[in-house]
mmCIF file of C-alpha atoms and ligand atoms in Angstrom:
data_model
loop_
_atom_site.group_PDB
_atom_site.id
_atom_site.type_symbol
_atom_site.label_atom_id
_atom_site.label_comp_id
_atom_site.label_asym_id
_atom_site.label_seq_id
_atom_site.Cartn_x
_atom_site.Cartn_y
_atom_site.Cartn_z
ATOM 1 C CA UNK C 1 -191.814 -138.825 105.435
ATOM 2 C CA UNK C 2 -188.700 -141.412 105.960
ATOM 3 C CA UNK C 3 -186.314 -140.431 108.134
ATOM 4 C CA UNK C 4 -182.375 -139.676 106.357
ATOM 5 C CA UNK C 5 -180.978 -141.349 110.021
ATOM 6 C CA UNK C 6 -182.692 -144.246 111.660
ATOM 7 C CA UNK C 7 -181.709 -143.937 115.555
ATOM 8 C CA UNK C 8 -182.263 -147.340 117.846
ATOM 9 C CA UNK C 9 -180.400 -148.658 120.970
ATOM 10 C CA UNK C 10 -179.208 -152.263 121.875
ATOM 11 C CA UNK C 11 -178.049 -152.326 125.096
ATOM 12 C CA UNK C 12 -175.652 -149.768 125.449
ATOM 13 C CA UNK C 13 -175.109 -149.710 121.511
ATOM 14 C CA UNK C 14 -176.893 -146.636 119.946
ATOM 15 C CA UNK C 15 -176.893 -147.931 116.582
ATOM 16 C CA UNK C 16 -177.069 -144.954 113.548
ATOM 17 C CA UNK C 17 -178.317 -146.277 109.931
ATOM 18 C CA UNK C 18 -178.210 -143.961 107.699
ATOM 19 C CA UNK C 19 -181.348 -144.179 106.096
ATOM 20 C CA UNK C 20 -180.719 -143.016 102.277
ATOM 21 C CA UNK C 21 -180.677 -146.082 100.686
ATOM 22 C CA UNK C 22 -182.388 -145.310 97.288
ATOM 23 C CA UNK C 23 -178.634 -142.676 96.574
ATOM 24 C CA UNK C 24 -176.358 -145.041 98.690
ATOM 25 C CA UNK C 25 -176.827 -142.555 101.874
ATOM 26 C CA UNK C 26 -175.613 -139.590 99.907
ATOM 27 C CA UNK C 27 -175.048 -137.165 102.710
ATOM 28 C CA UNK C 28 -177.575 -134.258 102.564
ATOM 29 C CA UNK C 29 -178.044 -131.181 104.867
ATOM 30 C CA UNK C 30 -180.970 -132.801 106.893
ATOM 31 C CA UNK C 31 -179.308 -136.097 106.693
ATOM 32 C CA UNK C 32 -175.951 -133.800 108.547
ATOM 33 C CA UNK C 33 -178.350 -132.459 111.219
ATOM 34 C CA UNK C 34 -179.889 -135.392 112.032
ATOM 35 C CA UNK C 35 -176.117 -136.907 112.770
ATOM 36 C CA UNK C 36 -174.976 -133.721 114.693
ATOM 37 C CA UNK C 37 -178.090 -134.243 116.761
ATOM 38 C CA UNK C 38 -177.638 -137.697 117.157
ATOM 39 C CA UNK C 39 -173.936 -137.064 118.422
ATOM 40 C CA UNK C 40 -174.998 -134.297 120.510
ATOM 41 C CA UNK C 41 -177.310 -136.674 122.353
ATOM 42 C CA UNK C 42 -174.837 -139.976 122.578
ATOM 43 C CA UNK C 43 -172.295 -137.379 124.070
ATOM 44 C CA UNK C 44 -174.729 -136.663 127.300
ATOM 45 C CA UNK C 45 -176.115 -139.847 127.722
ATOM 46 C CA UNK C 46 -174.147 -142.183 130.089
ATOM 47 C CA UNK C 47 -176.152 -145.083 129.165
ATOM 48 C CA UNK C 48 -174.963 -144.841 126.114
ATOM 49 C CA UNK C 49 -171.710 -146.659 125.803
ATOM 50 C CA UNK C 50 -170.667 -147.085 122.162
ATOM 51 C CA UNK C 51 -172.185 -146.025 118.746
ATOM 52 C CA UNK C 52 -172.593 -148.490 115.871
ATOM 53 C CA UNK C 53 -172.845 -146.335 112.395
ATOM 54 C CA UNK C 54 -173.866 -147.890 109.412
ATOM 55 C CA UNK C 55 -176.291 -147.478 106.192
ATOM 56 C CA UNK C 56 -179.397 -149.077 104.512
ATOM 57 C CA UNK C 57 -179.443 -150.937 101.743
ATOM 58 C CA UNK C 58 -176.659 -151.535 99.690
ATOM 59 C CA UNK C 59 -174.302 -149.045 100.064
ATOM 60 C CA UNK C 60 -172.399 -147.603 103.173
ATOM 61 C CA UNK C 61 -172.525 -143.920 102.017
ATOM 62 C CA UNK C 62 -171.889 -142.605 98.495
ATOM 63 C CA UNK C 63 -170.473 -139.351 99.938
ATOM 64 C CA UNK C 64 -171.825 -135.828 99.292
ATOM 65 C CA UNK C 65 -175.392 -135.763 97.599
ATOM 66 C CA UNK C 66 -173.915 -134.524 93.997
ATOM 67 C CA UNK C 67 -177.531 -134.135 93.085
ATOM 68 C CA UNK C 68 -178.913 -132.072 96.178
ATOM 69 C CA UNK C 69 -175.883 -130.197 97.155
ATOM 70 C CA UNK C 70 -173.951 -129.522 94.114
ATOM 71 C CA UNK C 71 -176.605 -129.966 91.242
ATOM 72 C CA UNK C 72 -174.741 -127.495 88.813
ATOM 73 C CA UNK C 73 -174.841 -124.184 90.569
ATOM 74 C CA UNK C 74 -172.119 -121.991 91.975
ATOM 75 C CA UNK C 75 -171.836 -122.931 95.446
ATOM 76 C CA UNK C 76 -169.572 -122.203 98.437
ATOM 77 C CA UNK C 77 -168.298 -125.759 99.068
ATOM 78 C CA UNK C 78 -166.394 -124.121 101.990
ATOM 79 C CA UNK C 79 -169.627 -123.342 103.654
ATOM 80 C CA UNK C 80 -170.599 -126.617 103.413
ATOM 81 C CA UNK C 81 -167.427 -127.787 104.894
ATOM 82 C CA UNK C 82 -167.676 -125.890 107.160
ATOM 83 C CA UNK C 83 -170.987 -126.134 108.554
ATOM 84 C CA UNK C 84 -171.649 -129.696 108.410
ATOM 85 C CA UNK C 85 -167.984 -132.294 107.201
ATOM 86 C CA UNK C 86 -165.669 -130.585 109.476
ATOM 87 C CA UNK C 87 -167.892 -130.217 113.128
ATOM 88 C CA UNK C 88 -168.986 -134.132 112.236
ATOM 89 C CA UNK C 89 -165.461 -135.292 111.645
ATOM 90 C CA UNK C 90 -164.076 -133.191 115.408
ATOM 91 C CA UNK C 91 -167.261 -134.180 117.400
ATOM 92 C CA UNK C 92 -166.357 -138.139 116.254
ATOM 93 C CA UNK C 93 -162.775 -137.815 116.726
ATOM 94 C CA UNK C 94 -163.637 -135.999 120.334
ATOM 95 C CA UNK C 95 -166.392 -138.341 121.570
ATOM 96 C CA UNK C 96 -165.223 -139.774 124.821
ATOM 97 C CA UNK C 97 -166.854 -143.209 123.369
ATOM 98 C CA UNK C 98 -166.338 -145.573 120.914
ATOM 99 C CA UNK C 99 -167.535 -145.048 117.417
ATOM 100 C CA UNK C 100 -167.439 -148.608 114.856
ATOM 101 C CA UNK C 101 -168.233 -148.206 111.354
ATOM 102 C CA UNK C 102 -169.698 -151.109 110.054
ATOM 103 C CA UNK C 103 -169.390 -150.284 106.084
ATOM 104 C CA UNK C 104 -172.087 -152.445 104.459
ATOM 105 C CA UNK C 105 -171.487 -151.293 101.084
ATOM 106 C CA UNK C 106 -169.678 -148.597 98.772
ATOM 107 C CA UNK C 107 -168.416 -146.412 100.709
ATOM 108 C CA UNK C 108 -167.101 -143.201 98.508
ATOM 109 C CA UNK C 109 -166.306 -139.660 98.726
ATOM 110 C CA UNK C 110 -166.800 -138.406 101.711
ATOM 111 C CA UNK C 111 -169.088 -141.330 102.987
ATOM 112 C CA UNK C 112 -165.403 -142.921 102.940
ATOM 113 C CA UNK C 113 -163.786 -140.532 105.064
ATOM 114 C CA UNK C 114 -166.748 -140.359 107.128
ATOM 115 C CA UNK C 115 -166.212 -144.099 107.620
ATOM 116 C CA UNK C 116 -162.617 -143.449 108.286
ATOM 117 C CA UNK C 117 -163.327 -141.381 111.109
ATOM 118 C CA UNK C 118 -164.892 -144.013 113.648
ATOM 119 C CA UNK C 119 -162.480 -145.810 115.769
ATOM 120 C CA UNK C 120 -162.598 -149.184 114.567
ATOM 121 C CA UNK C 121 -163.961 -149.689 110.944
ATOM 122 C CA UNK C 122 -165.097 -153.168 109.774
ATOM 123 C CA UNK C 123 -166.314 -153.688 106.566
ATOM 124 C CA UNK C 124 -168.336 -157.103 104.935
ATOM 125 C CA UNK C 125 -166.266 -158.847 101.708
ATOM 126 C CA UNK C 126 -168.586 -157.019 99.273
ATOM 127 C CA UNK C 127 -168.381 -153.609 100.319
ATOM 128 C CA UNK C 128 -165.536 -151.440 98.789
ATOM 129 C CA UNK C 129 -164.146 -147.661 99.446
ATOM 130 C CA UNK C 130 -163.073 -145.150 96.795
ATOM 131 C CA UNK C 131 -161.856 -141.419 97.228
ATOM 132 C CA UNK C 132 -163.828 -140.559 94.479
ATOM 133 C CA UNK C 133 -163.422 -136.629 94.591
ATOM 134 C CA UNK C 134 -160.853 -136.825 91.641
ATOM 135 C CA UNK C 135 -163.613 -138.312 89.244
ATOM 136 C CA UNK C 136 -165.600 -134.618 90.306
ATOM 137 C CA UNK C 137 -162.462 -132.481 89.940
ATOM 138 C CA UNK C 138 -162.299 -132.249 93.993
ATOM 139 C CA UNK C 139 -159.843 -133.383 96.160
ATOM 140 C CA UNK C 140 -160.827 -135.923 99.690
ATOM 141 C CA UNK C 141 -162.108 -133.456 102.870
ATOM 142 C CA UNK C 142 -163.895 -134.703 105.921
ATOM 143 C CA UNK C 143 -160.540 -135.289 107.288
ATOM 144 C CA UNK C 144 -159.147 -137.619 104.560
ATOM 145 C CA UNK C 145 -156.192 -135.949 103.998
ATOM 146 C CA UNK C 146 -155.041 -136.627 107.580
ATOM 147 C CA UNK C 147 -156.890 -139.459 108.338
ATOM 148 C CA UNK C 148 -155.632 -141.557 105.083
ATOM 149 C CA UNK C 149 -151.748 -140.872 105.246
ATOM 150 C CA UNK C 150 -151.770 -141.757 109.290
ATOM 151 C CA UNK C 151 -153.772 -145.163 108.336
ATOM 152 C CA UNK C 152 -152.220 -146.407 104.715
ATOM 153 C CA UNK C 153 -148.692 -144.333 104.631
ATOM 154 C CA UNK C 154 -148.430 -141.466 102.678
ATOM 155 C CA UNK C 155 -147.506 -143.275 99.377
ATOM 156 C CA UNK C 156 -150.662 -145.157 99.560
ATOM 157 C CA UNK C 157 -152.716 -142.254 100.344
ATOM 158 C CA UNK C 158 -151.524 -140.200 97.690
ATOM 159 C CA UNK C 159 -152.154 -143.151 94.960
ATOM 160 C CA UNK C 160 -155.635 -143.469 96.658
ATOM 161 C CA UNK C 161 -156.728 -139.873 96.450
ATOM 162 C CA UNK C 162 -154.650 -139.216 93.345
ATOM 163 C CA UNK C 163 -156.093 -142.294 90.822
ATOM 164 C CA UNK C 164 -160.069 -142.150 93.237
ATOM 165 C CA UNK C 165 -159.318 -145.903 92.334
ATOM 166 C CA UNK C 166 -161.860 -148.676 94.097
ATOM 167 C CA UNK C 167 -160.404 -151.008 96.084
ATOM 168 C CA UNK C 168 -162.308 -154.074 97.840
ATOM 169 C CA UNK C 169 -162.818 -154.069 101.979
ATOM 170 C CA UNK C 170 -160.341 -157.204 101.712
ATOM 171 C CA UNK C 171 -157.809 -154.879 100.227
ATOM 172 C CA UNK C 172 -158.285 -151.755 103.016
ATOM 173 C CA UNK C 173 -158.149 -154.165 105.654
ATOM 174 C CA UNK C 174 -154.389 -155.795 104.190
ATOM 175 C CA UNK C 175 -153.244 -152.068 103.882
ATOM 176 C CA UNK C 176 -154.357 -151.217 107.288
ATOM 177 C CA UNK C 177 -156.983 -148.644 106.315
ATOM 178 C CA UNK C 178 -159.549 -150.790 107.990
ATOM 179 C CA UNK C 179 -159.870 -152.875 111.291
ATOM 180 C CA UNK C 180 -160.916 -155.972 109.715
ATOM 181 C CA UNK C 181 -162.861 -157.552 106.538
ATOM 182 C CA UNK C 182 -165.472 -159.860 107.687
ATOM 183 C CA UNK C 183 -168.123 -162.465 105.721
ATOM 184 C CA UNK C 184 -171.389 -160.857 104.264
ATOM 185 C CA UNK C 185 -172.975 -163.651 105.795
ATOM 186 C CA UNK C 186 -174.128 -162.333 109.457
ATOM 187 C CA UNK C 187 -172.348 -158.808 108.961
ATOM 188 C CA UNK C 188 -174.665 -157.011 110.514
ATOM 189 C CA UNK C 189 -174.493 -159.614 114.214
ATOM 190 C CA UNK C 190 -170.942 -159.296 113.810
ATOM 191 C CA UNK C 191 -171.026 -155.123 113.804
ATOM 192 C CA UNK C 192 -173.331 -155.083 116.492
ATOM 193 C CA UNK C 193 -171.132 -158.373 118.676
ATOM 194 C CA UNK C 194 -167.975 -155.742 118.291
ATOM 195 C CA UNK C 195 -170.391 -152.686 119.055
ATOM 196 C CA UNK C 196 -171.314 -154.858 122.122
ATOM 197 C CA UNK C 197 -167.967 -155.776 123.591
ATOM 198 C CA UNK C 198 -166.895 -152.184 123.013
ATOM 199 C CA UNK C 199 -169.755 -150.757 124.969
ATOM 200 C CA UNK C 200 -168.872 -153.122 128.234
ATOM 201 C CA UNK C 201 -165.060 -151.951 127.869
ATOM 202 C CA UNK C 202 -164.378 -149.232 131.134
ATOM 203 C CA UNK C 203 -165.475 -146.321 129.195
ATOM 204 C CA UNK C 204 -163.126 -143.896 130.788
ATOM 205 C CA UNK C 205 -160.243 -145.679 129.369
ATOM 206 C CA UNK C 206 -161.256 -145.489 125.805
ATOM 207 C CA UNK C 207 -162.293 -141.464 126.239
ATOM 208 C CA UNK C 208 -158.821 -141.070 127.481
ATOM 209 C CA UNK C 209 -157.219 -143.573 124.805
ATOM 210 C CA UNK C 210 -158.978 -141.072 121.870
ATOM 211 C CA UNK C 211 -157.809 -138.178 123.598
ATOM 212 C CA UNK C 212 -154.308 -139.256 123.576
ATOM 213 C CA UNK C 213 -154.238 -140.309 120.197
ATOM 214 C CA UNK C 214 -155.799 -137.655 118.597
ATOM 215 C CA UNK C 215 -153.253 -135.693 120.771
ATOM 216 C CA UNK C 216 -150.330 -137.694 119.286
ATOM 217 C CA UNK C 217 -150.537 -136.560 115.713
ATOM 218 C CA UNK C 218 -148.981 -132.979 117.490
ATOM 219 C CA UNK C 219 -147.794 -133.777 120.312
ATOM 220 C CA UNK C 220 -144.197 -134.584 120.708
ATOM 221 C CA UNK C 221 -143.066 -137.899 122.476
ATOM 222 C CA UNK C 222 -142.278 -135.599 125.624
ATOM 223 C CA UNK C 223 -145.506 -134.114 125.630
ATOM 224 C CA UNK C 224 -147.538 -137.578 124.643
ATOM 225 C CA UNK C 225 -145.769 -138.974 127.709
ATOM 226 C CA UNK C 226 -147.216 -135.860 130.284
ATOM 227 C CA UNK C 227 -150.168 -136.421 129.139
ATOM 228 C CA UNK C 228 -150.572 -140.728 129.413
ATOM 229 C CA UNK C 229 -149.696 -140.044 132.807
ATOM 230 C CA UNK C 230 -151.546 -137.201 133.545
ATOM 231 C CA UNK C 231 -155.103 -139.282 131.943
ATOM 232 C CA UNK C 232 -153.747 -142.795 133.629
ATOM 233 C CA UNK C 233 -153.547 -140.759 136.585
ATOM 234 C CA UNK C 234 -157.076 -139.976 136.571
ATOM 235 C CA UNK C 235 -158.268 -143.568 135.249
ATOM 236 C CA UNK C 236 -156.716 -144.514 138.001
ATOM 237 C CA UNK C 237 -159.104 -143.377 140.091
ATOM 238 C CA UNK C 238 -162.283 -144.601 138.158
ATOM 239 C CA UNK C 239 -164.260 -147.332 139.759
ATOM 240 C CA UNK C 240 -163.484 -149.303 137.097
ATOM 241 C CA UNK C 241 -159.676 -149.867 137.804
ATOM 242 C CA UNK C 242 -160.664 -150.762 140.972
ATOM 243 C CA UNK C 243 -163.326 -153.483 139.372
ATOM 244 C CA UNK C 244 -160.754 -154.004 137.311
ATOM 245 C CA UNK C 245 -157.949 -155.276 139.870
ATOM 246 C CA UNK C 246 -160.624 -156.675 142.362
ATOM 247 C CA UNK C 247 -161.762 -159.244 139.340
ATOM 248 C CA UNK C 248 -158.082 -159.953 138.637
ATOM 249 C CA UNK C 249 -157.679 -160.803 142.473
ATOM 250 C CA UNK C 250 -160.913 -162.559 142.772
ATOM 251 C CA UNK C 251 -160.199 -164.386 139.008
ATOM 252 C CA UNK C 252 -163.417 -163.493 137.715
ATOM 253 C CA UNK C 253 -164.562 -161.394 134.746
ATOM 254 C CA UNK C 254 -164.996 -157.622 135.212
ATOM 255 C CA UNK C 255 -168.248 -155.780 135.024
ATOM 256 C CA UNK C 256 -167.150 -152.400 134.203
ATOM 257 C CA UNK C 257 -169.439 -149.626 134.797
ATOM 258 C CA UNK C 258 -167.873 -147.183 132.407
ATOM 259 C CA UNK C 259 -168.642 -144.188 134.767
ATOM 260 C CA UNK C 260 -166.046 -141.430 135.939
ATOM 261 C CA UNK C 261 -163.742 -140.866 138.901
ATOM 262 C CA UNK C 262 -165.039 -141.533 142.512
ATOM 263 C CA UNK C 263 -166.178 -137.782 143.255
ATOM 264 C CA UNK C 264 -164.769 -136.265 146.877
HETATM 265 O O1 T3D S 1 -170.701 -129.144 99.681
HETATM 266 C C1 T3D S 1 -170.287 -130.295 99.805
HETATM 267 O O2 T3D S 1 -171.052 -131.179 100.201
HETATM 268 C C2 T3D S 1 -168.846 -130.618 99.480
HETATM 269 C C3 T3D S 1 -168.422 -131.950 99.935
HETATM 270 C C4 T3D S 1 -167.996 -132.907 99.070
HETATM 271 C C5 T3D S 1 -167.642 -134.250 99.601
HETATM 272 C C6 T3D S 1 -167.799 -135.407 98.630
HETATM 273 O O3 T3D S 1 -168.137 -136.458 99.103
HETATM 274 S S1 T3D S 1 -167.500 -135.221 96.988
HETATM 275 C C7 T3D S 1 -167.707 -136.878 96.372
HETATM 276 C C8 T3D S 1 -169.158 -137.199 96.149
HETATM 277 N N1 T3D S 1 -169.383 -138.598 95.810
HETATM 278 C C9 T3D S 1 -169.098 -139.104 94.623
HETATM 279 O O4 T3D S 1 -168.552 -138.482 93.751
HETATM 280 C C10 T3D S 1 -169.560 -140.539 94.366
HETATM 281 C C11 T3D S 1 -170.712 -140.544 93.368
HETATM 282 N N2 T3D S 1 -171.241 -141.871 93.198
HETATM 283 C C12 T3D S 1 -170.600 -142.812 92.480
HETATM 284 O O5 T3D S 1 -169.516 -142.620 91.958
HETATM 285 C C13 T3D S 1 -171.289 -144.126 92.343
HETATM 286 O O6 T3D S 1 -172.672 -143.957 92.559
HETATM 287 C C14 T3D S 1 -170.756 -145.182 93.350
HETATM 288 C C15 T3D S 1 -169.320 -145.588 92.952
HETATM 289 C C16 T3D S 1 -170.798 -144.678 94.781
HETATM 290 C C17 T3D S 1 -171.652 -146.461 93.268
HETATM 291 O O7 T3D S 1 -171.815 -146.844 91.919
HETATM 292 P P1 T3D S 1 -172.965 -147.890 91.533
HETATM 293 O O8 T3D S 1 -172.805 -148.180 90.077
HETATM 294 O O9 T3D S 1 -172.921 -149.037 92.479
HETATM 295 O O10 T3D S 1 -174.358 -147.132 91.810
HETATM 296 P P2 T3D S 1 -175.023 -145.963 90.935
HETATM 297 O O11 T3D S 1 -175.941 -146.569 89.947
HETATM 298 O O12 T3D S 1 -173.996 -145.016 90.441
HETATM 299 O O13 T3D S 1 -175.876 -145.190 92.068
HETATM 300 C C18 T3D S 1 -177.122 -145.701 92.518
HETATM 301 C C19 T3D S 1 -178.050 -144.517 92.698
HETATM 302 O O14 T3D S 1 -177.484 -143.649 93.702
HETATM 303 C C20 T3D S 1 -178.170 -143.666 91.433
HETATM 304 O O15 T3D S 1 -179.463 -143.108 91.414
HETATM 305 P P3 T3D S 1 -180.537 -143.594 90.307
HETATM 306 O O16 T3D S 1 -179.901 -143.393 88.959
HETATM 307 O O17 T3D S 1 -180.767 -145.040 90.611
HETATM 308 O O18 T3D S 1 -181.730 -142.733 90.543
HETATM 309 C C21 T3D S 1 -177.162 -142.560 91.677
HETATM 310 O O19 T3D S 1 -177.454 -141.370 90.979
HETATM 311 C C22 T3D S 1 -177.332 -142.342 93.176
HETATM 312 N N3 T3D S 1 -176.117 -141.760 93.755
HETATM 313 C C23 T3D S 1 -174.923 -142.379 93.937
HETATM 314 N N4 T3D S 1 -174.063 -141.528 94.481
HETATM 315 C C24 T3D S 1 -174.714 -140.372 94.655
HETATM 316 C C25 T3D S 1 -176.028 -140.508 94.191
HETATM 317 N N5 T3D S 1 -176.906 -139.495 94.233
HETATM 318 C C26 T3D S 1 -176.479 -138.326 94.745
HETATM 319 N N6 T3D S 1 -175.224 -138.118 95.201
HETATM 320 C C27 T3D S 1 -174.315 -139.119 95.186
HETATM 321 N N7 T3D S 1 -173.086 -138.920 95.689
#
């Protein structure tokens, strides 16, 4: 039997395909479980330093298997929600490492938002995006109604989810839903370069850089401010600030361990 999620590790890059490629990575329940196991694990592992998520073939993720999961029948698309879109969508957002999309191909649906939910999306020149739930009579979940508006503007958003029109990874990129566009041509070195450099970033720091901006879409500015000093106080006593300023003094390049504060 193939496997929905291909799992292998570069380095400190665990790098996700998902593994679908004959429906575009249409997201199915076993496909789900396989990616909330696959988080589960990258959480715990400290040699694990950044996740690279993409898909097979030639699409990214065509969103919610129409075929599988909504084939006709009544269902409870709540329960699906709720059981598999929404804990995929927090345990991204909360993973105290960094997440890159590399979106290889259509991304639609909820393979979109999905997309949408890393921390630093790149796409290749061919690949596009499109909020297609309108075209099913849904509307975007897996966090696209948050995610879209604090990424495009709501005007942009609303035209997006409103007309489920298709726009090209050049276009996301010059409306700031994506991090960059980059060449077909050696996509996939490229995605796994950025997963690279990510993964040899001090760690701590980018935990506590999610926290706080996930924290900033409630917080106010008085609160957002407590809490950068209360998490800069603490990466402040991570071994690697103190790499950090010794390779400044010695003018040399850091080697950050990405490991937590000096204990006692
Ligand atoms: O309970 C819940 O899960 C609720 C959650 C809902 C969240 C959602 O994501 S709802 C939105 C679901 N997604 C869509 O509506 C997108 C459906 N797909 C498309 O519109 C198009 O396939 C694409 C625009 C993505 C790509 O078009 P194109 O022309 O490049 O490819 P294609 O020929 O349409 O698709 C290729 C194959 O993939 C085809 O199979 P076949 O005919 O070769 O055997 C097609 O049926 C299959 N496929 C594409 N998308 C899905 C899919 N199969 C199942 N589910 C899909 N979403």
């Amino acid at each position: 039997m193939t496997q929905d999620l291909l799992e292998t590790t570069e380095g400190a890059v665990r790098i996700l395909t998902l593994n679908r490629p004959e429906k575009l990575n249409a997201l199915n329940p076993s496909l789900h479980e396989a990616l909330a196991a696959a988080f589960a694990a990258i959480e715990t592992d400290p040699a694990i330093r950044a996740v690279l998520l993409t898909g097979a073939g030639r699409g990214f993720s065509s969103g919610a298997d129409l075929m599988q999961n909504l084939g006709g029948e009544q269902r409870d698309l709540g329960a699906s929600i709720d059981r598999h879109y929404n804990p995929l969508v927090r345990r991204m957002r909360a993973l105290p490492k960094p997440i890159i999309a590399a979106v290889n191909g259509v991304a639609a649906g909820a393979g979109a938002n999905l997309a949408l939910a890393a921390d630093i999306v790149i796409a290749c020149e061919s690949a596009n995006f499109t909020q297609a739930f309108i075209r099913i009579g849904l509307m975007p979940d897996a966090g696209g109604t948050f995610l879209l508006p604090h990424l495009v503007g709501d005007a942009r958003a609303r035209g997006l989810a409103m007309l489920g029109d298709t726009i090209t990874a050049a276009e996301a990129a010059a409306m700031g839903m994506i991090w960059r566009c980059v060449p077909d041509t050696g996509f996939a070195e490229a995605a796994l370069t950025l997963a690279a450099t990510l993964a040899a970033k001090p760690t701590q720091a980018i935990a506590a850089m999610k926290h706080a901006f996930n924290a900033a879409a409630v917080n106010s500015l008085d609160l957002q401010l407590d809490l950068e000093r209360d998490l800069q106080r603490k990466l402040g006593r991570t071994p690697d600030f103190a790499e950090g300023v010794r390779a400044f003094s010695e003018r040399r390049p850091p080697r950050f361990s990405g490991a937590p504060e000096f204990q006692g």
